CSV table of C-alpha atoms in Angstrom, one decimal:
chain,number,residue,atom,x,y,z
A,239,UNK,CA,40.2,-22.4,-15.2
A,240,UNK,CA,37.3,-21.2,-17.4
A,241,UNK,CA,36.2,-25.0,-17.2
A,242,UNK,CA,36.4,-25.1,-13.1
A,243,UNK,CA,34.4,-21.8,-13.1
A,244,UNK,CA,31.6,-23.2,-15.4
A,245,UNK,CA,31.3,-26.4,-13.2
A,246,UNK,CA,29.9,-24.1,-10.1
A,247,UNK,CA,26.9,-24.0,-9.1
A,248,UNK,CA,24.9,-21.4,-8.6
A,249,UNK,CA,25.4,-20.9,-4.8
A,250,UNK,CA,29.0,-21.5,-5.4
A,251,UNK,CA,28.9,-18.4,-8.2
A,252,UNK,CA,26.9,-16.5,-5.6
A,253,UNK,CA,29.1,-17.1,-3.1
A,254,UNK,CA,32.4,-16.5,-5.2
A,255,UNK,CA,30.7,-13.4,-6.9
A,256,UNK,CA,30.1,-11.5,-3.5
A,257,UNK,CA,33.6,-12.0,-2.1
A,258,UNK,CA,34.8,-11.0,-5.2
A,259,UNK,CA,33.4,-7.7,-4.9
A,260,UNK,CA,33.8,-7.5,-1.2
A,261,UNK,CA,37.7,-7.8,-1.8
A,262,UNK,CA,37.4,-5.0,-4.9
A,263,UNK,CA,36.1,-2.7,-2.3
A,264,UNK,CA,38.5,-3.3,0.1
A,265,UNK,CA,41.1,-2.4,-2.5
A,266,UNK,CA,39.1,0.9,-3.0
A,267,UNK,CA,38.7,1.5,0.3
A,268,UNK,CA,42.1,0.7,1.0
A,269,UNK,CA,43.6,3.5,-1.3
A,270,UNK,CA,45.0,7.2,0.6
A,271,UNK,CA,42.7,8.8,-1.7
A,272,UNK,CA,39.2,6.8,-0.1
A,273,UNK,CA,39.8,8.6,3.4
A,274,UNK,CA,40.6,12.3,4.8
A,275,UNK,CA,43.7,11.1,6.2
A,276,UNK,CA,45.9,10.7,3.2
A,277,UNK,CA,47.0,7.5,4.1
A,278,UNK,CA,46.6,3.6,3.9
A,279,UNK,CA,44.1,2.4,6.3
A,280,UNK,CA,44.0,-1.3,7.8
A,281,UNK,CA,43.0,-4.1,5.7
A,282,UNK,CA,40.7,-5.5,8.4
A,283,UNK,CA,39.1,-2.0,9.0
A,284,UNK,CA,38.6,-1.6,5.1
A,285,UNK,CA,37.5,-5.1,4.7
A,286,UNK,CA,35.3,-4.9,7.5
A,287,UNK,CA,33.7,-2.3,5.7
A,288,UNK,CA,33.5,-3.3,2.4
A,289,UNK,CA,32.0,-6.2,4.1
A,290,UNK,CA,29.1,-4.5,5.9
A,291,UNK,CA,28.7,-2.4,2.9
A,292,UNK,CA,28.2,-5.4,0.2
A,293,UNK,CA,26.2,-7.4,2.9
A,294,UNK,CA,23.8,-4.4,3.5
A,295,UNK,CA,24.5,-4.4,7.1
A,296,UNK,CA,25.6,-0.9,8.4
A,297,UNK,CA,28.0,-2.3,10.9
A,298,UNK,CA,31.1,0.4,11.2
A,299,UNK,CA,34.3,0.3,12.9
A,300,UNK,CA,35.1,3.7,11.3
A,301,UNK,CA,32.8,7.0,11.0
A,302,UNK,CA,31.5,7.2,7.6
A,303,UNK,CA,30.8,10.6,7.6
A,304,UNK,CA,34.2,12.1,9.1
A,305,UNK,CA,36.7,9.2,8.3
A,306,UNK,CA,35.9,8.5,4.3
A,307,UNK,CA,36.7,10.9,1.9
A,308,UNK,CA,34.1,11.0,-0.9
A,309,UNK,CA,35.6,8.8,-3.1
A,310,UNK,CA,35.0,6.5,-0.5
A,311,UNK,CA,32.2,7.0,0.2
A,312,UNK,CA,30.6,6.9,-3.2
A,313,UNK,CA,32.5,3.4,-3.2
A,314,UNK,CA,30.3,2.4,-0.6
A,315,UNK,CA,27.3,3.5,-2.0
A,316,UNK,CA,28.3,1.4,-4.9
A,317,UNK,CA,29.2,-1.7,-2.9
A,318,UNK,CA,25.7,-0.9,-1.1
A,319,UNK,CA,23.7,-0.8,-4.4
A,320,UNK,CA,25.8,-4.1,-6.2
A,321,UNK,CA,25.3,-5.9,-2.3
A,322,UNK,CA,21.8,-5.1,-2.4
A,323,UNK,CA,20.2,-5.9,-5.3
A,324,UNK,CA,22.9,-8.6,-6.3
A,325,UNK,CA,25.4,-8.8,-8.4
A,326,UNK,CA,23.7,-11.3,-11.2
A,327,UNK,CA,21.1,-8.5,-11.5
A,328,UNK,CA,23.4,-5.9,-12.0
A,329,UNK,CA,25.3,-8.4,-14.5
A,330,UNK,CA,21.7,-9.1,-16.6
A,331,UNK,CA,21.5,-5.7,-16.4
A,332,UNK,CA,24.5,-4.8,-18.3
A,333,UNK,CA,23.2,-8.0,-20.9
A,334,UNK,CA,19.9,-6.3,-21.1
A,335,UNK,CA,21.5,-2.8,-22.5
A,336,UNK,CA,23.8,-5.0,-25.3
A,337,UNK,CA,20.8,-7.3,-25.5
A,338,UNK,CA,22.8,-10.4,-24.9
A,339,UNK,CA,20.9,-13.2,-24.7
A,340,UNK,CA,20.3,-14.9,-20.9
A,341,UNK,CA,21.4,-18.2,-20.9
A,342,UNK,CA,19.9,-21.0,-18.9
A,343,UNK,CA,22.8,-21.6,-16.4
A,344,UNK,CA,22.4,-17.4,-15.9
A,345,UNK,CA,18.9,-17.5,-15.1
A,346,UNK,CA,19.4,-20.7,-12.7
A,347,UNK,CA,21.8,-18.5,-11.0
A,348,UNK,CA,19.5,-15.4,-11.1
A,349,UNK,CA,16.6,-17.5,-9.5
A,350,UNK,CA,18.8,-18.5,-6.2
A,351,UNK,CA,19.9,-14.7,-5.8
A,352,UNK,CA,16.0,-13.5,-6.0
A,353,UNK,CA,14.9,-16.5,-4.4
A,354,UNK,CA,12.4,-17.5,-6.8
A,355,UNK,CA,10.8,-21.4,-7.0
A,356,UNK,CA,11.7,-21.5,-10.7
A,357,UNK,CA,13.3,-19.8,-13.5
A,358,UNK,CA,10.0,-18.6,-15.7
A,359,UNK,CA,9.5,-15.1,-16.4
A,360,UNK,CA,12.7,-14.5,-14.3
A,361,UNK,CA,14.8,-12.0,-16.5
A,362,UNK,CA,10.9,-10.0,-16.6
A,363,UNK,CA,11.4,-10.1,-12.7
A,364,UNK,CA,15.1,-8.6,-13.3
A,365,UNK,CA,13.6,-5.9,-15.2
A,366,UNK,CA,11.1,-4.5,-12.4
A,367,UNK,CA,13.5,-4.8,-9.8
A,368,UNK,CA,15.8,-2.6,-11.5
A,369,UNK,CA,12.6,-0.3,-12.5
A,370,UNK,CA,11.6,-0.3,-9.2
A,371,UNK,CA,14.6,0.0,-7.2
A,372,UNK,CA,15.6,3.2,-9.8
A,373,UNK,CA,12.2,4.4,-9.2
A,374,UNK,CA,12.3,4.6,-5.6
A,375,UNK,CA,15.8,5.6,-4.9
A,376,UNK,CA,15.0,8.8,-7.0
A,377,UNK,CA,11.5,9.9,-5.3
A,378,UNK,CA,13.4,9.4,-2.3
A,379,UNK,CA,16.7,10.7,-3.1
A,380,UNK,CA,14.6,13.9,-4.3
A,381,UNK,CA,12.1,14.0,-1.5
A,382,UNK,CA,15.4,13.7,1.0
A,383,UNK,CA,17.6,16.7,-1.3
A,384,UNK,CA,14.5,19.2,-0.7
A,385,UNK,CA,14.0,18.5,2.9
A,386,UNK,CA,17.8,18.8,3.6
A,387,UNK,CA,18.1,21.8,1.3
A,388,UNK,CA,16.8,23.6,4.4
A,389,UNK,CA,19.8,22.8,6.7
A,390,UNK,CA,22.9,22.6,3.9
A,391,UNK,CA,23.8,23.7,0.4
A,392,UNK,CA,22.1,22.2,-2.3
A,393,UNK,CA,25.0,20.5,-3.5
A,394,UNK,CA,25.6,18.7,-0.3
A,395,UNK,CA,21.7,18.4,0.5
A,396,UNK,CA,21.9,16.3,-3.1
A,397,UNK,CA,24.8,14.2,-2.7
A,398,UNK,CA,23.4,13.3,1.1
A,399,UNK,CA,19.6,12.5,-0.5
A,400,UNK,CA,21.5,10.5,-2.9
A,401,UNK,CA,23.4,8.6,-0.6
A,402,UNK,CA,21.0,7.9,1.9
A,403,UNK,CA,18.1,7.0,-0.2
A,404,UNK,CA,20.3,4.5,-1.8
A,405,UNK,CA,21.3,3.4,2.3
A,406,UNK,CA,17.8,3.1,3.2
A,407,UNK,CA,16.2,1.1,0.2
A,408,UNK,CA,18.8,-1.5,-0.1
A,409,UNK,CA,18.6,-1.8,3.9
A,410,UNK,CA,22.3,-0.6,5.1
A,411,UNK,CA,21.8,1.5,7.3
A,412,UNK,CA,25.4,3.6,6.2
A,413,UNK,CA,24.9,7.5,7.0
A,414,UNK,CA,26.9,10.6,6.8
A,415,UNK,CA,26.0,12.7,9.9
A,416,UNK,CA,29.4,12.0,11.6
A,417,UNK,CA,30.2,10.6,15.3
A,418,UNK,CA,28.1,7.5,14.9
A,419,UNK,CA,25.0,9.5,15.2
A,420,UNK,CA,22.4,8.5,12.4
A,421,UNK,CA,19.5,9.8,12.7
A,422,UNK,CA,19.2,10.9,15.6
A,423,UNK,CA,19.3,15.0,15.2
A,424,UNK,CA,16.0,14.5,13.3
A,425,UNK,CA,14.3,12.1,15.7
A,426,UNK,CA,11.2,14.9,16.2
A,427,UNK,CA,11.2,15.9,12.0
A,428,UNK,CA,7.8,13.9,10.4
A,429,UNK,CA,9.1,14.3,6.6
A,430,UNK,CA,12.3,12.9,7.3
A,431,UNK,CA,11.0,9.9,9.5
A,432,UNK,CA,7.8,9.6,7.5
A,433,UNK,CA,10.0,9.1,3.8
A,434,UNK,CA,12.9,7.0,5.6
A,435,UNK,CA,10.4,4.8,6.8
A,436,UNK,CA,8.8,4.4,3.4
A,437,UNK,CA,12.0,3.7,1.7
A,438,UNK,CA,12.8,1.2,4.3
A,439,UNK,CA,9.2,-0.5,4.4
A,440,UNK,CA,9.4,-0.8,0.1
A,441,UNK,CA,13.0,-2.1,0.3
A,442,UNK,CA,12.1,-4.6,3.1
A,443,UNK,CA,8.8,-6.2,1.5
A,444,UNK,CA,10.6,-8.1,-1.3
A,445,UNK,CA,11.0,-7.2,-5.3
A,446,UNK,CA,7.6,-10.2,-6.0
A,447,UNK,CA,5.6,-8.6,-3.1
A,448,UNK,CA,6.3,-4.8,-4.7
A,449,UNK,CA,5.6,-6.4,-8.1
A,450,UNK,CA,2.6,-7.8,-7.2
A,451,UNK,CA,1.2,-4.8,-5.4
A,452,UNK,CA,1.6,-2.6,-8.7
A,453,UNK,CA,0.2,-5.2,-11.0
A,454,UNK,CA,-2.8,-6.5,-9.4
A,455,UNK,CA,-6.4,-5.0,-8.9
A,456,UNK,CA,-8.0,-5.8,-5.9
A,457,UNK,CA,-6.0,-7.0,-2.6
A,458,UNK,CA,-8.0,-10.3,-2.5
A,459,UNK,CA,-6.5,-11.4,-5.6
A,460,UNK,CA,-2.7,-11.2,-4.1
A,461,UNK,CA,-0.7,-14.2,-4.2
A,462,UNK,CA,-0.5,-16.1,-0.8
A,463,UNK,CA,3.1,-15.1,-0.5
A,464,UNK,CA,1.8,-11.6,-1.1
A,465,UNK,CA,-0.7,-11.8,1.5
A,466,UNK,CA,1.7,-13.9,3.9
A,467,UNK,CA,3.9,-11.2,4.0
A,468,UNK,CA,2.1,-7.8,3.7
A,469,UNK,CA,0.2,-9.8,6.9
A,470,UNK,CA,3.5,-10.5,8.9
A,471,UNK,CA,5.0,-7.1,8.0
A,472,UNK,CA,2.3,-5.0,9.8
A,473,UNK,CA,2.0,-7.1,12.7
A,474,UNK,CA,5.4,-6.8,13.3
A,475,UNK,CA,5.6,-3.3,12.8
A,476,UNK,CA,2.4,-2.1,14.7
A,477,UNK,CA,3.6,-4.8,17.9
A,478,UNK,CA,7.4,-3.4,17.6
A,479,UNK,CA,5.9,0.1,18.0
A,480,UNK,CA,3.6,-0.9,20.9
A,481,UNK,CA,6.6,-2.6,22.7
A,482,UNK,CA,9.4,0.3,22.4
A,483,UNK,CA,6.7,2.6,22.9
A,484,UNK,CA,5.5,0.8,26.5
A,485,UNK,CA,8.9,-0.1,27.0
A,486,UNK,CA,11.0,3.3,26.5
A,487,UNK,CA,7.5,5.8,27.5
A,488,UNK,CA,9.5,7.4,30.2
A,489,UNK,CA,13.2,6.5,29.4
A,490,UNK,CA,15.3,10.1,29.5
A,491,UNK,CA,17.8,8.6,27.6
A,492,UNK,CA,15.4,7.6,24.6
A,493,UNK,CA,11.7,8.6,24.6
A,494,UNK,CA,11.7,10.3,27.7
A,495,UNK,CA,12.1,13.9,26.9
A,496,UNK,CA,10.4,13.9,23.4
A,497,UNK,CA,6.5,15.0,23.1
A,498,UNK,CA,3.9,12.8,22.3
A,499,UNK,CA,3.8,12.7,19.0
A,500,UNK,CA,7.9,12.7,19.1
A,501,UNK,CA,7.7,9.6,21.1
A,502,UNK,CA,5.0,8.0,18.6
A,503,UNK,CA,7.3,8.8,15.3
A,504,UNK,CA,10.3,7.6,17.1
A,505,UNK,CA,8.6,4.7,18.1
A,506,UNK,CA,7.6,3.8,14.6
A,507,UNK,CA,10.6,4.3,13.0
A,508,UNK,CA,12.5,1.9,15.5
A,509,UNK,CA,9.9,-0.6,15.0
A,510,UNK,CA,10.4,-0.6,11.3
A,511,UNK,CA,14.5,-0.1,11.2
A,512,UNK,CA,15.0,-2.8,13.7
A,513,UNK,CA,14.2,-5.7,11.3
A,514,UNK,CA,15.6,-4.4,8.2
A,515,UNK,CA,17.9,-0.9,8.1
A,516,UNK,CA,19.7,0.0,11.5
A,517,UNK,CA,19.4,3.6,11.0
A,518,UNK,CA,18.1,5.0,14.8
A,519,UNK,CA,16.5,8.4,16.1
A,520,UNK,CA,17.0,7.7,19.2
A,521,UNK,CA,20.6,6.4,21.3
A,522,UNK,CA,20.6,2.5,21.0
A,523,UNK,CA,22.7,2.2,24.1
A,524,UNK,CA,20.6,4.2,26.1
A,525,UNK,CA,18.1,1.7,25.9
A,526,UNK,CA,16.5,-0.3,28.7
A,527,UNK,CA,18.1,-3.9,28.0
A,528,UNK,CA,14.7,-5.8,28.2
A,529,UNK,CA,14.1,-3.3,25.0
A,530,UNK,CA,17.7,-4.5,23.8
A,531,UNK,CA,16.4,-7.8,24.1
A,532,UNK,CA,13.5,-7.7,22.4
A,533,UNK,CA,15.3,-5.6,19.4
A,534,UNK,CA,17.2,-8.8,19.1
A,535,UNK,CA,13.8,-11.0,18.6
A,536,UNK,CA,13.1,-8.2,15.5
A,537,UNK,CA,16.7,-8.6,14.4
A,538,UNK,CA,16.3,-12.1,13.7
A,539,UNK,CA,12.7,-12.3,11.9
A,540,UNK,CA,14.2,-9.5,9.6
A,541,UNK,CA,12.4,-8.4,6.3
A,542,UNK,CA,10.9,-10.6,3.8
A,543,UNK,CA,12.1,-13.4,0.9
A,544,UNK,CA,13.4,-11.8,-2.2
A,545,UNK,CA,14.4,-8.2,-0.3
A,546,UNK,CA,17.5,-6.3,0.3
A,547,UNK,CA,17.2,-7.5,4.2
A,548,UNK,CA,18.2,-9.9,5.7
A,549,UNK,CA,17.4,-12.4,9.2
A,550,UNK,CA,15.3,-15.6,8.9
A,551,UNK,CA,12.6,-13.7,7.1
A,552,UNK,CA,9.1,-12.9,7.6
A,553,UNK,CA,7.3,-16.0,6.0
A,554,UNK,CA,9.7,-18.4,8.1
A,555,UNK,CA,8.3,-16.5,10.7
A,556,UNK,CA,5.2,-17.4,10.3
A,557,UNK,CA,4.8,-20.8,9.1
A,558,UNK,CA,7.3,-21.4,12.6
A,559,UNK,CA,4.1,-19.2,14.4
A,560,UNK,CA,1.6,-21.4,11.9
A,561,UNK,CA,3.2,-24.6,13.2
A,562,UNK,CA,2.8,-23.8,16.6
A,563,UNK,CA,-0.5,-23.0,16.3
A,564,UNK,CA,-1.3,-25.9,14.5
A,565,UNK,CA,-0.8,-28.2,17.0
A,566,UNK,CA,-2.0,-26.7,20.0
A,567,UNK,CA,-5.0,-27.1,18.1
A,568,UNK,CA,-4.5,-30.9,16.8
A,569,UNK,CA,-4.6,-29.6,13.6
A,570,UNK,CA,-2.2,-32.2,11.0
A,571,UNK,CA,-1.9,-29.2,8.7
A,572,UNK,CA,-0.6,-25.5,8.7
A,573,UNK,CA,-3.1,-23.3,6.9
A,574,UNK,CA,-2.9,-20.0,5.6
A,575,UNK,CA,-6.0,-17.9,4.0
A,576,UNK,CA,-7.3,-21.4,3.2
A,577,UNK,CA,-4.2,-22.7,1.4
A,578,UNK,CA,-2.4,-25.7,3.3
A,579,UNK,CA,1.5,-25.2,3.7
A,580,UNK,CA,3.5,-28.1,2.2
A,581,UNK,CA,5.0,-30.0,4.9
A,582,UNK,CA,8.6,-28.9,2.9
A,583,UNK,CA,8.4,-25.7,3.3
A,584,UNK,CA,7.8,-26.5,7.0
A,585,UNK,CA,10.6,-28.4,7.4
A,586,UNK,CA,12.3,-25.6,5.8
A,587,UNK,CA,11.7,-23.0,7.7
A,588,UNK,CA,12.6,-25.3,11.0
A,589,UNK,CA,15.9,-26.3,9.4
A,590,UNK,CA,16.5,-22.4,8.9
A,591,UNK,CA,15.9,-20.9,11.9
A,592,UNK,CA,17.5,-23.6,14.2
A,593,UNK,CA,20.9,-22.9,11.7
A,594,UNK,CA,20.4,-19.7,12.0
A,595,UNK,CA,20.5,-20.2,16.0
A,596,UNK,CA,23.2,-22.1,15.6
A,597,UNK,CA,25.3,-19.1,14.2
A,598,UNK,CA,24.2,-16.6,16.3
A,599,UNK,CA,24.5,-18.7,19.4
A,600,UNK,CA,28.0,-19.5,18.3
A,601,UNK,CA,29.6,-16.8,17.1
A,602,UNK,CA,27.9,-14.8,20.4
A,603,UNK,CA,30.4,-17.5,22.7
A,604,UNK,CA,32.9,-17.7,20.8
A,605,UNK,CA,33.0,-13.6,21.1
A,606,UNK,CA,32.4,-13.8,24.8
A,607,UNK,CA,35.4,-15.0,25.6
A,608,UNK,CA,37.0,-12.9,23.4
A,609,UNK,CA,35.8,-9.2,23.5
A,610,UNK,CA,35.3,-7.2,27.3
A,611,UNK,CA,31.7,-6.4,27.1
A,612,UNK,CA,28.7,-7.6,28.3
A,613,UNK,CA,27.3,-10.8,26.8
A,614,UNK,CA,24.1,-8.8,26.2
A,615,UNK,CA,26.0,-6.3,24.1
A,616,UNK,CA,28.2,-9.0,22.4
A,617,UNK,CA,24.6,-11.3,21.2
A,618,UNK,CA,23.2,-7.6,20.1
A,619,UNK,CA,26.0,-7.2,17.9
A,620,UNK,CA,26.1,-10.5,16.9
A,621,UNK,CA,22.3,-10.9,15.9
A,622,UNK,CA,22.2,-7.2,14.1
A,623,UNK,CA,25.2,-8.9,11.7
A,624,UNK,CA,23.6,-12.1,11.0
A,625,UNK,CA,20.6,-9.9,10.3
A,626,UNK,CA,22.0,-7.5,8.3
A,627,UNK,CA,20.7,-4.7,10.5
A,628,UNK,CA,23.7,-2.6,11.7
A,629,UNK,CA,22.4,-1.7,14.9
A,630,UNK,CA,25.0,-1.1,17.6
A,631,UNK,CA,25.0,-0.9,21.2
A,632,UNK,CA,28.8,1.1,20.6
A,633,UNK,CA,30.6,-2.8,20.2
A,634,UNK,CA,31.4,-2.9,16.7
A,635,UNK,CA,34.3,0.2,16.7
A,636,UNK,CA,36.1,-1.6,19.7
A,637,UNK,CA,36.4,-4.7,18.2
A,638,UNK,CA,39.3,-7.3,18.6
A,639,UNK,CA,41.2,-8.0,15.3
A,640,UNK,CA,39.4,-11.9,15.5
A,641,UNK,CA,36.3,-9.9,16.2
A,642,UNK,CA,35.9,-7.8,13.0
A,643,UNK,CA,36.8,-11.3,11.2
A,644,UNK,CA,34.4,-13.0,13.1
A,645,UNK,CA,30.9,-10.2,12.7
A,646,UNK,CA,32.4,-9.9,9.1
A,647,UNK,CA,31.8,-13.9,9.0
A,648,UNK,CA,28.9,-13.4,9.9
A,649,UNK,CA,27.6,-10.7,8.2
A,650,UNK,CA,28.5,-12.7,5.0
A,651,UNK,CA,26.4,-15.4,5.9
A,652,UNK,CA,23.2,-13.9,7.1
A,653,UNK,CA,23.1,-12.0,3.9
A,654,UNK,CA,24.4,-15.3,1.5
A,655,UNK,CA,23.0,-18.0,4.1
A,656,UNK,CA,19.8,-18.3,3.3
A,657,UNK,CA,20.1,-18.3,-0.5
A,658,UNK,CA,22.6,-20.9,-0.5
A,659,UNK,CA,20.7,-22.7,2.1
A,660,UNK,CA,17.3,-22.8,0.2
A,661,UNK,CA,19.0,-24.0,-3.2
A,662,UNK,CA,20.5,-26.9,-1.1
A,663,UNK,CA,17.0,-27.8,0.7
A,664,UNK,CA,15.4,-27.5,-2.6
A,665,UNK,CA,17.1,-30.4,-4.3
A,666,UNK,CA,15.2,-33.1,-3.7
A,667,UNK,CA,17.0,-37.3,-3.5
A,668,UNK,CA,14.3,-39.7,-3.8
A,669,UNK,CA,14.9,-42.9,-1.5
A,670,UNK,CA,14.3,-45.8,-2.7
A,671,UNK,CA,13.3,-47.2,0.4
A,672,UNK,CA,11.1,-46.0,3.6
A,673,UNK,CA,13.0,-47.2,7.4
A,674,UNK,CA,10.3,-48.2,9.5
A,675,UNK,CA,8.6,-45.9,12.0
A,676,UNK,CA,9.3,-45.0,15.8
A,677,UNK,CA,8.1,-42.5,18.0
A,678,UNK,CA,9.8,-40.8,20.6
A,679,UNK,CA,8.3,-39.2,23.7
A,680,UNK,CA,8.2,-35.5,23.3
A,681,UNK,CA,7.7,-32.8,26.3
C-alpha cells in the first residue's frame, strides 16, 4: 500500500489528499453533536458541505448560522483554513515546528498546490504564506471583534470576527448571520464593508503577488506576474463596480433605496466578492438578470494564480484579452510591459478556459433537465461552484439529491482543476518528428 501511495504523483496526492479531508469532515459534520438538532443529518447534506467548505466555495444547502451547532461550525472553519491554504502547506507546516527535513517528492507536490514554475525557494514561500495568512486573519479577526462588539457580547463579537475573517481571506464566503442573509444587514456600515473587502482583495491577489508587494521597493521593479495581476485585479474591480452600479442605480430590490454613498459601497463590495468570496450586501435574487449575467462573466475570471480563489484566474484572463488584441493588430506576439508571452502559456490559457467551458456548459444541461428552475438560475449556480464563489440566486438549498452530487462535482474541480491541469500541460514530450503544415480557413 505504502508503495502504491509513493508512486502518485503529485496531482494524484493533491487530489487524494483533499477528498480525504472532505470525507473527515463529513464524518464531523455528520455527528448529533455538529448541529442544534441532536441528531444525524444526511450524508449528502453534510458532504455537500464539507465539500463547499474545503473547496472555499460558500455554497449551502443548510443555514450555517441556525442549523450547525458550534462544534460544527468551528469544523468548518477548519475545513475552510486546511481547503484554503492546502493541505501540503499545513502538512510542511507541522515539519517546520519538528524541523523535519522537506524532501524532494514534498516540495514537487508543494509546487503544484501553490502553483509555482519550479521547486526553489519553495518551503521559504511556505513560510510567508502561513505568516501572511496568520497575519491577516488576526488584523481582521480583531478589526471585525471591535466593530461587532457594538451589536453583541464580546464573546460572540470574538468568535464571529474569528470566523469570518478566516471566511473572507481564504475566499468562502461561510457566514453566521442566519436565514441565508450574509451581509446584507450591514450593506450601508463603511468599516464592515471597507475591512471585508480588504481581507477579500489580500486573499484573492495570490501568496507570490502579497510576497512580492512586502518585499520590493519601488512598484516598477515588480515581477511581470506581479504587475499582470495587480493590473487585471483593478480593472476588474473598478469595471464590476461601474457595471452593478449602472446596472442596479435604481433597482428597489438592490441599490434602489440605499443613498449615494450606500449604493457606491455596495457596489464595490459586489464588484470585489463576485470573483472571489460570495459574501453579498445586497439580495442576489433580486437582481436584474442582465446583472446576473454579467456576475457570471466575474465568476469565471475569478482571483488570481497561487490564491485561495478560484475560476480561470486573472492572468488567463488576460493573456486570452492579450491574444485577442494581438491579432486585431497583426501582431505574431502577445506582449506585456515589454516582455513577450511564451506561446505555451498561450496555449495554456486557451486549453484552460475552453475546459473550463466545457464543465460549466455541461454540468449547467445536465442540471437543466434535472432541477425546476430557470436555466439562468441553474448556469448561476453552476459557474459560482466551478468558481468557487458561493453566490446563490436561492438554487443550492433546493437541490435534487443528483444535484448536490453534481455542484459538489464541481466545486471539487474548479478548486483542484486547475492545479492538476497545469502540472499535466507543463510536462513537456519532445516529438521526434514535425507533420507537415496546413491551413484551414478561419471566420
Amino acid at each position: 500500500m505504502t508503495a502504491r501511495i509513493f508512486k502518485l504523483n503529485p496531482p494524484q496526492i493533491l487530489v487524494l489528499g483533499f477528498a480525504a479531508i472532505i470525507m473527515v469532515g463529513t464524518l464531523l459534520l455528520m455527528l448529533p453533536i455538529a448541529n442544534t438538532t441532536g441528531e444525524r443529518i444526511a450524508f449528502i447534506d453534510a458532504f455537500f458541505t464539507a465539500t463547499s467548505a474545503t473547496c472555499v466555495t460558500g455554497l449551502v444547502v443548510l443555514d450555517t448560522g441556525h442549523y450547525f451547532s458550534v462544534f460544527g461550525q468551528v469544523v468548518i472553519a477548519v475545513l475552510i483554513q486546511l481547503g484554503g491554504l492546502g493541505f501540503m502547506t499545513m502538512t510542511t507546516l507541522i515539519a517546520i515546528v519538528f524541523r523535519r527535513k522537506i524532501s524532494l517528492r514534498e516540495r514537487l507536490i508543494l509546487q503544484q498546490a501553490l502553483n509555482q514554475n519550479s521547486i526553489e525557494g519553495i518551503v521559504k514561500l511556505v513560510r510567508k504564506v502561513l505568516f501572511y495568512s496568520i497575519t491577516i486573519e488576526l488584523i481582521g479577526a480583531l478589526l471585525l471583534t471591535i466593530r461587532w462588539s457594538f451589536d453583541m457580547p464580546f464573546g460572540k463579537a470574538l468568535y464571529f470576527g474569528v470566523f469570518h475573517s478566516i471566511s473572507l481571506f481564504n475566499n468562502a464566503g461561510f457566514d453566521l448571520f442566519g436565514d441565508f442573509r450574509s451581509l446584507t444587514l450591514y450593506v450601508n456600515d463603511p468599516v464592515i464593508n471597507i475591512v471585508s473587502m480588504a481581507i477579500i482583495i489580500l486573499g484573492g491577489l495570490g501568496f507570490v503577488v502579497l510576497s512580492d508587494l512586502v518585499g520590493i521597493r519601488q512598484i516598477r521593479k515588480l515581477s511581470l506576474h506581479s504587475k499582470v495581476v495587480i493590473s487585471v485585479t483593478s480593472f476588474l474591480i473598478i469595471f464590476g463596480t461601474v457595471m452593478f452600479l449602472f446596472l442596479e442605480f435604481t433597482n428597489p430590490k438592490t441599490l434602489g433605496q440605499l443613498d449615494a454613498g450606500g449604493k457606491i459601497l455596495a457596489s464595490f463590495f459586489q464588484s470585489i466578492t463576485t470573483r472571489t468570496t460570495g459574501m453579498n450586501t445586497v439580495d442576489i435574487a433580486g437582481l436584474q438578470q442582465v446583472t446576473q449575467f454579467f456576475f457570471i462573466i466575474l465568476m469565471f475570471i475569478g482571483a488570481s494564480p497561487g490564491s485561495t480563489g478560484g475560476g480561470i484566474k486573472t492572468t488567463t484572463f488576460a493573456i486570452l484579452i492579450g491574444a485577442v488584441i494581438s491579432m486585431v493588430k497583426g501582431q505574431d506576439d502577445v506582449v506585456m510591459f515589454r516582455y513577450r508571452i511564451p506561446q505555451e502559456r498561450i496555449f495554456k490559457a486557451l486549453t484552460i478556459t475552453m475546459l473550463s467551458l466545457v464543465v460549466v456548459i455541461g454540468v449547467t444541461m445536465i442540471l437543466s433537465t434535472m432541477e425546476d428552475s430557470s436555466f439562468l438560475a441553474i448556469l448561476f449556480e453552476t459557474t459560482s461552484a466551478f468558481g468557487t464563489v458561493g453566490l446563490s440566486m436561492g438554487l443550492t438549498p433546493d437541490l435534487s439529491l443528483i444535484g448536490k452530487l453534481l455542484i459538489s462535482l464541481t466545486m471539487f474541480v474548479g478548486r483542484l482543476g486547475p492545479i492538476t491541469l497545469g502540472y499535466a500541460l507543463s510536462k513537456k514530450n519532445k516529438e521526434l518528428y514535425r507533420h507537415p503544415e496546413g491551413k484551414i480557413i478561419i471566420g
